[in-house]
PDB file of C-alpha atoms in Angstrom:
ATOM      1  CA  LEU A   1     -15.949 -63.928 -47.903  1.00  0.00           C
ATOM      2  CA  TYR A   2     -12.852 -62.665 -49.727  1.00  0.00           C
ATOM      3  CA  LEU A   3     -10.836 -62.492 -46.505  1.00  0.00           C
ATOM      4  CA  GLN A   4     -11.969 -65.951 -45.393  1.00  0.00           C
ATOM      5  CA  THR A   5     -10.968 -67.396 -48.765  1.00  0.00           C
ATOM      6  CA  LEU A   6      -7.611 -65.662 -48.485  1.00  0.00           C
ATOM      7  CA  LEU A   7      -7.153 -67.054 -44.964  1.00  0.00           C
ATOM      8  CA  ARG A   8      -7.748 -70.606 -46.166  1.00  0.00           C
ATOM      9  CA  ALA A   9      -5.077 -70.223 -48.830  1.00  0.00           C
ATOM     10  CA  LYS A  10      -2.510 -67.974 -47.124  1.00  0.00           C
ATOM     11  CA  ARG A  11      -3.150 -68.083 -43.339  1.00  0.00           C
ATOM     12  CA  PHE A  12       0.529 -67.675 -42.476  1.00  0.00           C
ATOM     13  CA  ASP A  13       1.360 -64.952 -45.005  1.00  0.00           C
ATOM     14  CA  ILE A  14       0.392 -61.916 -42.979  1.00  0.00           C
ATOM     15  CA  ASP A  15       1.664 -59.409 -45.542  1.00  0.00           C
ATOM     16  CA  VAL A  16      -0.679 -60.860 -48.165  1.00  0.00           C
ATOM     17  CA  LEU A  17      -3.579 -61.035 -45.698  1.00  0.00           C
ATOM     18  CA  LEU A  18      -3.246 -57.373 -44.737  1.00  0.00           C
ATOM     19  CA  GLU A  19      -2.896 -56.131 -48.300  1.00  0.00           C
ATOM     20  CA  GLN A  20      -5.939 -54.014 -49.023  1.00  0.00           C
ATOM     21  CA  PRO A  21      -7.869 -54.981 -52.170  1.00  0.00           C
ATOM     22  CA  GLU A  22      -7.965 -52.189 -54.754  1.00  0.00           C
ATOM     23  CA  GLN A  23     -11.762 -52.091 -54.826  1.00  0.00           C
ATOM     24  CA  MET A  24     -12.070 -51.608 -51.040  1.00  0.00           C
ATOM     25  CA  ASP A  25     -11.347 -48.574 -48.867  1.00  0.00           C
ATOM     26  CA  GLY A  26      -9.080 -48.898 -45.822  1.00  0.00           C
ATOM     27  CA  LEU A  27     -11.747 -48.657 -43.119  1.00  0.00           C
ATOM     28  CA  THR A  28     -13.893 -51.297 -44.798  1.00  0.00           C
ATOM     29  CA  TRP A  29     -10.876 -53.618 -45.035  1.00  0.00           C
ATOM     30  CA  LEU A  30     -10.101 -52.974 -41.369  1.00  0.00           C
ATOM     31  CA  TYR A  31     -13.744 -53.702 -40.506  1.00  0.00           C
ATOM     32  CA  GLU A  32     -13.564 -57.038 -42.370  1.00  0.00           C
ATOM     33  CA  HIS A  33     -10.400 -57.991 -40.510  1.00  0.00           C
ATOM     34  CA  MET A  34     -11.871 -57.063 -37.137  1.00  0.00           C
ATOM     35  CA  ARG A  35     -14.978 -59.149 -37.846  1.00  0.00           C
ATOM     36  CA  GLN A  36     -12.816 -62.139 -38.739  1.00  0.00           C
ATOM     37  CA  ILE A  37     -10.542 -61.634 -35.738  1.00  0.00           C
ATOM     38  CA  CYS A  38     -13.571 -61.630 -33.418  1.00  0.00           C
ATOM     39  CA  ILE A  39     -14.800 -64.890 -34.951  1.00  0.00           C
ATOM     40  CA  GLU A  40     -11.412 -66.531 -34.499  1.00  0.00           C
ATOM     41  CA  LEU A  41     -10.895 -65.037 -31.044  1.00  0.00           C
ATOM     42  CA  GLY A  42     -14.180 -66.641 -29.991  1.00  0.00           C
ATOM     43  CA  HIS A  43     -12.688 -70.038 -30.823  1.00  0.00           C
ATOM     44  CA  TYR A  44      -9.458 -69.042 -29.074  1.00  0.00           C
ATOM     45  CA  VAL A  45     -11.357 -68.131 -25.886  1.00  0.00           C
ATOM     46  CA  SER A  46     -13.214 -71.450 -25.955  1.00  0.00           C
ATOM     47  CA  VAL A  47      -9.839 -73.238 -26.001  1.00  0.00           C
ATOM     48  CA  VAL A  48      -8.313 -71.179 -23.180  1.00  0.00           C
ATOM     49  CA  HIS A  49     -11.508 -71.588 -21.122  1.00  0.00           C
ATOM     50  CA  GLU A  50     -10.393 -75.124 -20.262  1.00  0.00           C
ATOM     51  CA  GLU A  51      -7.694 -73.741 -17.976  1.00  0.00           C
ATOM     52  CA  CYS A  52      -8.659 -70.086 -17.545  1.00  0.00           C
ATOM     53  CA  THR A  53     -11.586 -70.542 -15.201  1.00  0.00           C
ATOM     54  CA  GLU A  54     -13.225 -68.068 -12.854  1.00  0.00           C
ATOM     55  CA  LYS A  55     -11.517 -69.906 -10.004  1.00  0.00           C
ATOM     56  CA  GLN A  56      -8.068 -70.026 -11.654  1.00  0.00           C
ATOM     57  CA  CYS A  57      -8.154 -66.392 -12.892  1.00  0.00           C
ATOM     58  CA  PRO A  58     -10.683 -64.495 -10.738  1.00  0.00           C
ATOM     59  CA  VAL A  59      -9.417 -61.107 -11.982  1.00  0.00           C
ATOM     60  CA  MET A  60      -8.390 -60.030 -15.495  1.00  0.00           C
ATOM     61  CA  ARG A  61      -4.641 -59.468 -15.428  1.00  0.00           C
ATOM     62  CA  ALA A  62      -1.662 -59.359 -17.723  1.00  0.00           C
ATOM     63  CA  GLN A  63       1.571 -59.412 -15.795  1.00  0.00           C
ATOM     64  CA  GLU A  64       0.687 -57.414 -12.673  1.00  0.00           C
ATOM     65  CA  THR A  65      -1.757 -55.012 -14.312  1.00  0.00           C
ATOM     66  CA  THR A  66      -5.434 -55.512 -13.471  1.00  0.00           C
ATOM     67  CA  TYR A  67      -7.941 -54.560 -16.157  1.00  0.00           C
ATOM     68  CA  TYR A  68     -11.474 -53.500 -15.420  1.00  0.00           C
ATOM     69  CA  CYS A  69     -14.346 -54.876 -17.442  1.00  0.00           C
ATOM     70  CA  ALA A  70     -16.718 -52.404 -19.090  1.00  0.00           C
ATOM     71  CA  GLY A  71     -19.330 -55.109 -19.637  1.00  0.00           C
ATOM     72  CA  HIS A  72     -21.101 -54.369 -16.357  1.00  0.00           C
ATOM     73  CA  GLY A  73     -22.407 -50.864 -16.977  1.00  0.00           C
ATOM     74  CA  SER A  74     -19.629 -49.224 -15.012  1.00  0.00           C
ATOM     75  CA  PRO A  75     -16.101 -50.661 -15.178  1.00  0.00           C
ATOM     76  CA  ARG A  76     -15.253 -53.113 -12.406  1.00  0.00           C
ATOM     77  CA  PRO A  77     -13.054 -56.154 -11.790  1.00  0.00           C
ATOM     78  CA  CYS A  78     -14.123 -59.314 -13.560  1.00  0.00           C
ATOM     79  CA  SER A  79     -12.692 -62.798 -14.023  1.00  0.00           C
ATOM     80  CA  ALA A  80     -10.358 -63.127 -16.979  1.00  0.00           C
ATOM     81  CA  ILE A  81     -12.711 -65.434 -18.857  1.00  0.00           C
ATOM     82  CA  GLY A  82     -15.659 -63.144 -18.066  1.00  0.00           C
ATOM     83  CA  TYR A  83     -13.671 -60.184 -19.346  1.00  0.00           C
ATOM     84  CA  ALA A  84     -12.857 -62.067 -22.554  1.00  0.00           C
ATOM     85  CA  VAL A  85     -16.503 -62.990 -23.182  1.00  0.00           C
ATOM     86  CA  HIS A  86     -17.798 -59.500 -22.328  1.00  0.00           C
ATOM     87  CA  THR A  87     -15.152 -57.866 -24.508  1.00  0.00           C
ATOM     88  CA  LEU A  88     -15.967 -60.090 -27.465  1.00  0.00           C
ATOM     89  CA  ASP A  89     -19.672 -59.302 -26.977  1.00  0.00           C
ATOM     90  CA  TYR A  90     -18.839 -55.590 -26.984  1.00  0.00           C
ATOM     91  CA  ALA A  91     -16.712 -55.891 -30.134  1.00  0.00           C
ATOM     92  CA  VAL A  92     -19.310 -57.925 -32.015  1.00  0.00           C
ATOM     93  CA  LYS A  93     -22.021 -55.426 -31.023  1.00  0.00           C
ATOM     94  CA  GLN A  94     -19.904 -52.503 -32.266  1.00  0.00           C
ATOM     95  CA  LEU A  95     -19.188 -54.287 -35.532  1.00  0.00           C
ATOM     96  CA  SER A  96     -22.810 -55.298 -36.069  1.00  0.00           C
ATOM     97  CA  GLN A  97     -23.867 -51.672 -35.684  1.00  0.00           C
ATOM     98  CA  GLY A  98     -21.583 -50.879 -38.605  1.00  0.00           C
ATOM     99  CA  ASP A  99     -19.577 -48.221 -36.782  1.00  0.00           C
ATOM    100  CA  THR A 100     -16.332 -48.029 -38.702  1.00  0.00           C
ATOM    101  CA  SER A 101     -14.829 -44.971 -37.035  1.00  0.00           C
ATOM    102  CA  LEU A 102     -11.167 -45.202 -36.167  1.00  0.00           C
ATOM    103  CA  LYS A 103     -11.956 -44.194 -32.568  1.00  0.00           C
ATOM    104  CA  HIS A 104     -14.160 -47.274 -32.076  1.00  0.00           C
ATOM    105  CA  PHE A 105     -11.557 -49.541 -33.640  1.00  0.00           C
ATOM    106  CA  GLN A 106      -8.895 -48.145 -31.298  1.00  0.00           C
ATOM    107  CA  SER A 107     -11.038 -48.847 -28.238  1.00  0.00           C
ATOM    108  CA  MET A 108     -11.880 -52.321 -29.535  1.00  0.00           C
ATOM    109  CA  VAL A 109      -8.249 -53.169 -30.258  1.00  0.00           C
ATOM    110  CA  ARG A 110      -7.130 -51.975 -26.815  1.00  0.00           C
ATOM    111  CA  ARG A 111      -9.682 -54.219 -25.100  1.00  0.00           C
ATOM    112  CA  LEU A 112      -9.147 -57.255 -27.341  1.00  0.00           C
ATOM    113  CA  TYR A 113      -5.374 -56.972 -26.958  1.00  0.00           C
ATOM    114  CA  ARG A 114      -5.736 -57.531 -23.223  1.00  0.00           C
ATOM    115  CA  ILE A 115      -7.169 -61.000 -23.909  1.00  0.00           C
ATOM    116  CA  PHE A 116      -4.032 -61.977 -25.819  1.00  0.00           C
ATOM    117  CA  ALA A 117      -1.818 -60.441 -23.121  1.00  0.00           C
ATOM    118  CA  HIS A 118      -3.575 -62.369 -20.356  1.00  0.00           C
ATOM    119  CA  VAL A 119      -3.233 -65.647 -22.218  1.00  0.00           C
ATOM    120  CA  TYR A 120       0.425 -64.946 -23.030  1.00  0.00           C
ATOM    121  CA  TYR A 121       1.406 -64.122 -19.451  1.00  0.00           C
ATOM    122  CA  HIS A 122      -0.832 -66.570 -17.582  1.00  0.00           C
ATOM    123  CA  HIS A 123      -1.445 -69.476 -19.997  1.00  0.00           C
ATOM    124  CA  ARG A 124       1.690 -69.446 -22.144  1.00  0.00           C
ATOM    125  CA  GLN A 125       1.317 -72.979 -23.496  1.00  0.00           C
ATOM    126  CA  VAL A 126      -2.184 -72.204 -24.814  1.00  0.00           C
ATOM    127  CA  PHE A 127      -0.899 -68.975 -26.368  1.00  0.00           C
ATOM    128  CA  GLU A 128       1.982 -70.727 -28.111  1.00  0.00           C
ATOM    129  CA  THR A 129      -0.171 -73.611 -29.330  1.00  0.00           C
ATOM    130  CA  GLN A 130      -2.835 -71.270 -30.690  1.00  0.00           C
ATOM    131  CA  GLU A 131      -0.333 -68.899 -32.263  1.00  0.00           C
ATOM    132  CA  THR A 132       1.528 -71.717 -33.995  1.00  0.00           C
ATOM    133  CA  ALA A 133      -1.752 -72.994 -35.431  1.00  0.00           C
ATOM    134  CA  THR A 134      -3.386 -69.685 -36.389  1.00  0.00           C
ATOM    135  CA  TYR A 135      -1.026 -66.663 -36.305  1.00  0.00           C
ATOM    136  CA  LEU A 136      -4.057 -64.816 -34.932  1.00  0.00           C
ATOM    137  CA  TYR A 137      -2.068 -62.683 -32.491  1.00  0.00           C
ATOM    138  CA  ALA A 138       0.536 -61.821 -35.129  1.00  0.00           C
ATOM    139  CA  ARG A 139      -2.170 -60.794 -37.600  1.00  0.00           C
ATOM    140  CA  PHE A 140      -3.955 -58.769 -34.906  1.00  0.00           C
ATOM    141  CA  VAL A 141      -0.805 -56.878 -33.879  1.00  0.00           C
ATOM    142  CA  ARG A 142       0.330 -56.256 -37.443  1.00  0.00           C
ATOM    143  CA  LEU A 143      -3.162 -54.952 -38.290  1.00  0.00           C
ATOM    144  CA  ALA A 144      -3.138 -52.691 -35.213  1.00  0.00           C
ATOM    145  CA  ARG A 145       0.246 -51.310 -36.226  1.00  0.00           C
ATOM    146  CA  LYS A 146      -0.709 -50.842 -39.864  1.00  0.00           C
ATOM    147  CA  TYR A 147      -3.771 -48.767 -38.949  1.00  0.00           C
ATOM    148  CA  GLU A 148      -2.139 -47.154 -35.877  1.00  0.00           C
ATOM    149  CA  LEU A 149      -4.814 -48.528 -33.565  1.00  0.00           C
ATOM    150  CA  ALA A 150      -2.615 -48.995 -30.501  1.00  0.00           C
ATOM    151  CA  PRO A 151       0.449 -47.154 -29.255  1.00  0.00           C
ATOM    152  CA  GLU A 152       3.554 -49.309 -28.960  1.00  0.00           C
ATOM    153  CA  SER A 153       3.496 -48.736 -25.184  1.00  0.00           C
ATOM    154  CA  GLN A 154       0.294 -50.817 -24.988  1.00  0.00           C
ATOM    155  CA  ILE A 155       1.843 -53.758 -26.846  1.00  0.00           C
ATOM    156  CA  ILE A 156       3.342 -55.577 -23.859  1.00  0.00           C
ATOM    157  CA  ILE A 157       3.913 -59.044 -25.299  1.00  0.00           C
ATOM    158  CA  PRO A 158       7.557 -59.314 -26.438  1.00  0.00           C
ATOM    159  CA  GLU A 159       8.103 -59.250 -30.185  1.00  0.00           C
ATOM    160  CA  LEU A 160       7.613 -62.570 -31.922  1.00  0.00           C
ATOM    161  CA  PRO A 161       9.221 -63.350 -35.283  1.00  0.00           C
ATOM    162  CA  THR A 162       5.738 -63.076 -36.827  1.00  0.00           C
ATOM    163  CA  THR A 163       4.865 -59.635 -35.366  1.00  0.00           C
ATOM    164  CA  VAL A 164       7.696 -57.588 -36.858  1.00  0.00           C
TER     165      VAL A 164
END
């Protein structure tokens, strides 16, 4: 509730949004951010779904890299929109189980990042429209950097003024 209230008042002030409250430990604050990011990313995926169809994007890619979906038992190719939905399901399940280990957050961030990368490289107008309205990607990347959840080599979207 605190984070959602803060988002309503200061959505575009990422430094303020990422500032950990004194009464909360770092992993709990990270957990709250990841929950909120999953909620917002669900809305984001519903917007991109209008042009990112199974026919338009039959395989999950960002640039030329193909990503396999772990939502099928064993990893295999999946449509981009299917990958996004399965990955969000995975993240929500992990969060609902209350697992706040850094290892799980790293895996979650790696998988969720691929959704942003796909949209950036294959649906740029949607990415730019959504980012201008929400700063969701910027907040996600800044959070990942703050908690060292992803190596810089995995951050393939060029720097934006809001991500540095």
